[in-house]
Structure formats: C-alpha cells, structure tokens
C-alpha positions as a printed NumPy array, in Angstrom:
array([[ 33.681,   0.77 , -26.474],
       [ 30.204,  -0.238, -26.09 ],
       [ 28.368,   1.916, -23.064],
       [ 24.679,   1.271, -22.107],
       [ 23.405,   4.095, -19.235],
       [ 20.145,   3.121, -16.812],
       [ 19.02 ,   6.327, -14.595],
       [ 17.488,   5.723, -11.1  ],
       [ 16.279,   8.633,  -8.972],
       [ 19.195,   8.697,  -6.98 ],
       [ 22.164,   8.278,  -9.732],
       [ 23.321,   7.098, -13.095],
       [ 24.524,   3.545, -13.756],
       [ 27.097,   3.103, -16.578],
       [ 27.758,  -0.574, -17.893],
       [ 30.864,  -0.69 , -20.36 ],
       [ 32.771,  -2.931, -22.026],
       [ 36.174,  -3.056, -20.753],
       [ 38.636,  -1.622, -23.509],
       [ 41.644,  -3.672, -23.185],
       [ 40.124,  -7.32 , -23.786],
       [ 36.461,  -6.489, -24.762],
       [ 35.221,  -9.571, -22.748],
       [ 34.338,  -8.206, -19.648],
       [ 31.672,  -5.556, -18.799],
       [ 32.235,  -2.859, -15.919],
       [ 29.987,  -0.588, -14.054],
       [ 30.142,   2.585, -12.458],
       [ 28.075,   4.573, -10.43 ],
       [ 27.438,   8.351, -10.474],
       [ 25.125,   9.634,  -7.82 ],
       [ 22.901,  12.348,  -8.959],
       [ 20.888,  13.143,  -5.459],
       [ 23.229,  14.259,  -2.197],
       [ 22.841,  12.611,   1.055],
       [ 22.118,   9.226,  -0.246],
       [ 25.617,   7.644,  -1.6  ],
       [ 28.633,   7.215,   0.019],
       [ 31.994,   5.606,  -1.249],
       [ 31.488,   2.519,   1.027],
       [ 27.726,   1.636,  -0.974],
       [ 29.611,   2.371,  -4.559],
       [ 32.635,   0.385,  -4.042],
       [ 30.309,  -2.453,  -2.871],
       [ 28.088,  -2.2  ,  -5.526],
       [ 30.732,  -1.934,  -8.374],
       [ 32.482,  -5.062,  -6.867],
       [ 29.437,  -7.04 ,  -6.427],
       [ 28.617,  -6.506,  -9.956],
       [ 32.28 ,  -7.392, -10.685],
       [ 32.723, -10.477,  -8.696],
       [ 29.4  , -11.688,  -8.723],
       [ 27.367, -10.62 , -11.907],
       [ 29.596, -10.001, -14.952],
       [ 31.775, -13.295, -14.793],
       [ 31.928, -16.665, -16.62 ],
       [ 29.922, -18.465, -17.001],
       [ 27.998, -15.01 , -17.986],
       [ 24.025, -15.461, -16.586],
       [ 21.744, -13.308, -18.126],
       [ 18.953, -14.004, -15.339],
       [ 21.735, -13.119, -12.333],
       [ 22.184,  -9.857, -14.383],
       [ 18.375,  -8.79 , -14.694],
       [ 18.118,  -9.215, -11.105],
       [ 20.535,  -7.062, -10.251],
       [ 19.137,  -4.519, -12.62 ],
       [ 15.989,  -4.944, -11.046],
       [ 17.35 ,  -4.047,  -7.527],
       [ 19.237,  -0.922,  -9.236],
       [ 15.69 ,   0.198, -10.282],
       [ 14.108,  -0.318,  -7.166],
       [ 13.306,   2.519,  -4.68 ],
       [ 16.292,   3.896,  -2.881],
       [ 15.666,   2.055,   0.347],
       [ 15.036,  -1.402,  -0.878],
       [ 18.425,  -0.5  ,  -3.245],
       [ 20.146,  -0.052,   0.402],
       [ 19.024,  -2.847,   2.159],
       [ 20.799,  -4.955,  -0.79 ],
       [ 23.527,  -2.977,  -1.033],
       [ 24.058,  -4.076,   2.748],
       [ 23.685,  -7.439,   2.239],
       [ 25.849,  -7.622,  -0.497],
       [ 28.357,  -6.221,   1.495],
       [ 28.058,  -8.942,   4.428],
       [ 28.557, -10.869,   1.865],
       [ 31.895,  -9.333,   0.354],
       [ 33.118,  -8.487,   3.772],
       [ 32.173, -11.326,   6.347],
       [ 34.638, -10.16 ,   8.312],
       [ 33.984, -12.807,  11.587],
       [ 30.98 , -10.049,  12.434],
       [ 28.327, -13.274,  12.232],
       [ 28.094, -16.769,  12.9  ],
       [ 26.978, -17.376,   9.812],
       [ 27.866, -16.155,   6.491],
       [ 25.339, -15.048,   4.093],
       [ 25.13 , -14.628,  -0.064],
       [ 22.193, -13.057,  -2.161],
       [ 21.1  , -15.28 ,  -5.121],
       [ 20.651, -13.428,  -7.888],
       [ 19.28 , -16.8  ,  -9.703],
       [ 16.731, -19.032,  -8.056],
       [ 18.892, -21.55 ,  -6.182],
       [ 19.227, -25.242,  -7.851],
       [ 18.176, -27.042,  -4.808],
       [ 14.818, -25.48 ,  -4.79 ],
       [ 11.929, -27.324,  -3.96 ],
       [  8.537, -25.922,  -5.283],
       [  4.864, -27.115,  -6.202],
       [  5.084, -24.296,  -9.07 ],
       [  7.329, -24.837, -11.381],
       [  5.238, -23.369, -13.767],
       [  5.785, -20.194, -12.263],
       [  9.424, -20.564, -10.567],
       [ 12.821, -22.668, -11.961],
       [ 16.056, -22.832, -10.501],
       [ 18.164, -20.535, -12.821],
       [ 15.647, -18.343, -13.129],
       [ 16.095, -14.673, -12.054],
       [ 16.155, -14.654,  -8.338],
       [ 14.688, -11.162,  -8.119],
       [ 11.247, -11.343,  -8.415],
       [  8.911,  -8.108,  -7.85 ],
       [  5.048,  -8.443,  -7.876],
       [  2.708,  -6.082,  -6.953],
       [  3.296,  -5.097,  -3.275],
       [  5.892,  -8.285,  -2.975],
       [  9.669,  -8.775,  -3.505],
       [ 10.289, -12.281,  -3.607],
       [ 14.464, -12.75 ,  -3.045],
       [ 16.564, -15.597,  -2.001],
       [ 19.623, -15.623,   0.592],
       [ 21.799, -18.618,   1.62 ],
       [ 23.357, -18.988,   4.947],
       [ 26.347, -20.916,   5.289],
       [ 27.947, -21.985,   9.06 ],
       [ 30.694, -23.562,   9.85 ],
       [ 29.502, -26.666,  11.513],
       [ 27.205, -27.59 ,   8.587],
       [ 30.01 , -28.017,   6.044],
       [ 28.621, -29.085,   2.638],
       [ 25.048, -28.321,   4.466],
       [ 23.575, -24.611,   3.525],
       [ 20.276, -22.872,   4.214],
       [ 18.46 , -21.716,   1.447],
       [ 16.091, -19.27 ,   2.227],
       [ 13.087, -17.487,   0.293],
       [ 12.297, -14.179,   1.618],
       [  9.442, -11.956,   1.004],
       [  9.443,  -8.196,   1.675],
       [  5.282,  -6.77 ,   1.731],
       [  5.414,  -3.516,   1.533],
       [  1.883,  -3.347,   2.413],
       [  2.948,  -4.201,   5.952],
       [  6.216,  -3.628,   5.908],
       [  7.45 ,  -7.223,   7.243],
       [  9.842,  -9.316,   6.005],
       [  9.231, -13.107,   6.188],
       [ 10.303, -16.281,   5.426],
       [  8.474, -17.448,   1.881],
       [  5.733, -20.565,   2.527],
       [  5.646, -24.027,   2.617],
       [  5.536, -24.104,  -1.506],
       [  9.072, -22.734,  -1.701],
       [ 10.631, -24.104,   1.529],
       [  9.404, -26.972,   3.782],
       [  8.337, -26.463,   7.061],
       [ 10.964, -28.105,   8.399],
       [ 13.04 , -27.762,  11.876],
       [ 14.835, -25.235,  10.131],
       [ 11.853, -22.893,   8.78 ],
       [ 10.495, -23.093,  11.991],
       [ 13.381, -21.274,  13.783],
       [ 13.681, -19.097,  10.845],
       [  9.754, -18.038,  11.287],
       [ 10.242, -17.503,  15.15 ],
       [ 13.091, -15.2  ,  14.495],
       [ 10.984, -13.031,  12.038],
       [  8.353, -13.108,  14.387],
       [ 10.914, -11.583,  17.079],
       [ 12.352,  -8.889,  14.786],
       [  9.092,  -7.703,  14.032],
       [  7.953,  -7.428,  17.634],
       [ 10.768,  -5.521,  18.422],
       [ 10.583,  -3.408,  15.699],
       [  6.882,  -2.394,  16.91 ],
       [  7.985,  -2.376,  20.605],
       [ 10.498,  -0.033,  19.93 ],
       [  7.652,   2.497,  19.057],
       [  8.909,   1.75 ,  15.013],
       [  7.166,   0.468,  12.423],
       [  8.691,  -2.171,   9.746],
       [  9.336,  -1.342,   6.464],
       [ 11.856,  -1.794,   3.599],
       [ 14.684,  -0.398,   5.852],
       [ 14.134,  -3.097,   7.952],
       [ 14.706,  -5.833,   5.864],
       [ 18.68 ,  -5.972,   6.578],
       [ 17.314,  -6.547,  10.611],
       [ 15.674,  -9.496,   9.909],
       [ 18.916, -11.176,   8.013],
       [ 21.258,  -9.641,  10.716],
       [ 18.728, -11.841,  13.427],
       [ 19.456, -14.911,  11.328],
       [ 23.379, -14.061,  11.204],
       [ 23.379, -13.828,  14.9  ],
       [ 21.314, -16.147,  16.508],
       [ 19.971, -19.024,  14.241],
       [ 20.809, -21.952,  15.437],
       [ 22.653, -23.908,  13.105],
       [ 22.454, -27.551,  15.314],
       [ 20.085, -30.669,  13.41 ],
       [ 17.839, -32.039,  15.843],
       [ 18.428, -35.699,  16.39 ],
       [ 16.697, -37.788,  14.018],
       [ 16.388, -35.283,  11.112]])
C-alpha cells in the first residue's frame, strides 16, 4: 500500500491508497499535541477529504489547496475545519448554506487573468495574506449562488471581501462589505482584537444575516 506522510506542528497526516481497489485516496490524522484536536474535528477533516477532495474527477489543484490549509497555523486550520463542518452538516442553523471552494470558482470575473484563473488552487498564501473562496446558497435564489473571494490579513487580523478586481462592487458586494465592517467593530467593542480565530465570525455573520433579495432593476 502506497503511503505519504505530512507533519505539522499539531499532528501527522497520513495519505494512503485504499488497499482493496487501489483507486481511492484516504486520509488519517494522528494528533501530536494535546488540547487542540477533538474527535469531531478529526472526523470533519477526514470526511471532507473523502467527500470533496479525493473524488472523481480528481482535481490536483483542490488537493494543493487542502494541503496548504493543513500546513497552515493551527488557528487558521481550526477556522477552515469549522467552515468544512458548516458545509458537511448544514442542519438548518443558518439561512444560507456555505461551501469552501478548494479551486478558484469558474464564475470568477477578474482583470488579472495572468495571476488568477478558474480552476487554479483556491487557497493562496502571499506574504501576510490568505486569499480563499466561499460560495453561499439560499433557497430563495435557486441557481444563483454568491461567490465571495475573501482575504485574511494577519497584520490587521481582519477578514475582508477581496477588492473589485475579483468581485465587482454590486449590491451584494456592498452588503457583504458592510457586514464585515460590523463584525470588526463588534469584536473591538467587546474588548477583543480581530485575528485568525475570528475568520468564522465573518462567515457566520453572512450565513445568519446577509439579505438574499435582489433589488428591483438589478
């Protein structure tokens, strides 16, 4: 059986070929530090890999994004595991459902095609910033999801919607921007500071409160 290992500061990740058919890739997680992992987090990571990454047709760039997240800091990893959990177990908690996009969405409209093209790895780490993509779906908007390029900046600790070069400033972009400003101010008002542990605060705000309606004339 072919096996590959990846080691981070919190665990060993083992990738192996399924021994019965030699056609599917499996992930196992072995914690190396106490106090970070729980069974739910491990189960979420393993299931997400099986259901979203190691599937046909196999997308190498999706695997690259997944590996980048596994190799990130434990605070970033934890936030992405939460996002994966929201996707795998929506459970009616929010008015929107969310998907993390391991590859750049096909609907992306960008003026920088030399740098970013649909299908590329969708988790991009550059200097102090992480660019990633999520997709929101709402029952009142069938076949009309909202794709959001998001940027976490480790210098400021804030999470933002990417600029108009990736998401035109339409009515939805304005709403998202206002919600993100509200979350940042709320964290500060409560005596905290934005940081990697607050990424999901921004996403949950959208899942709970983002207005799905389309303005007349749009």
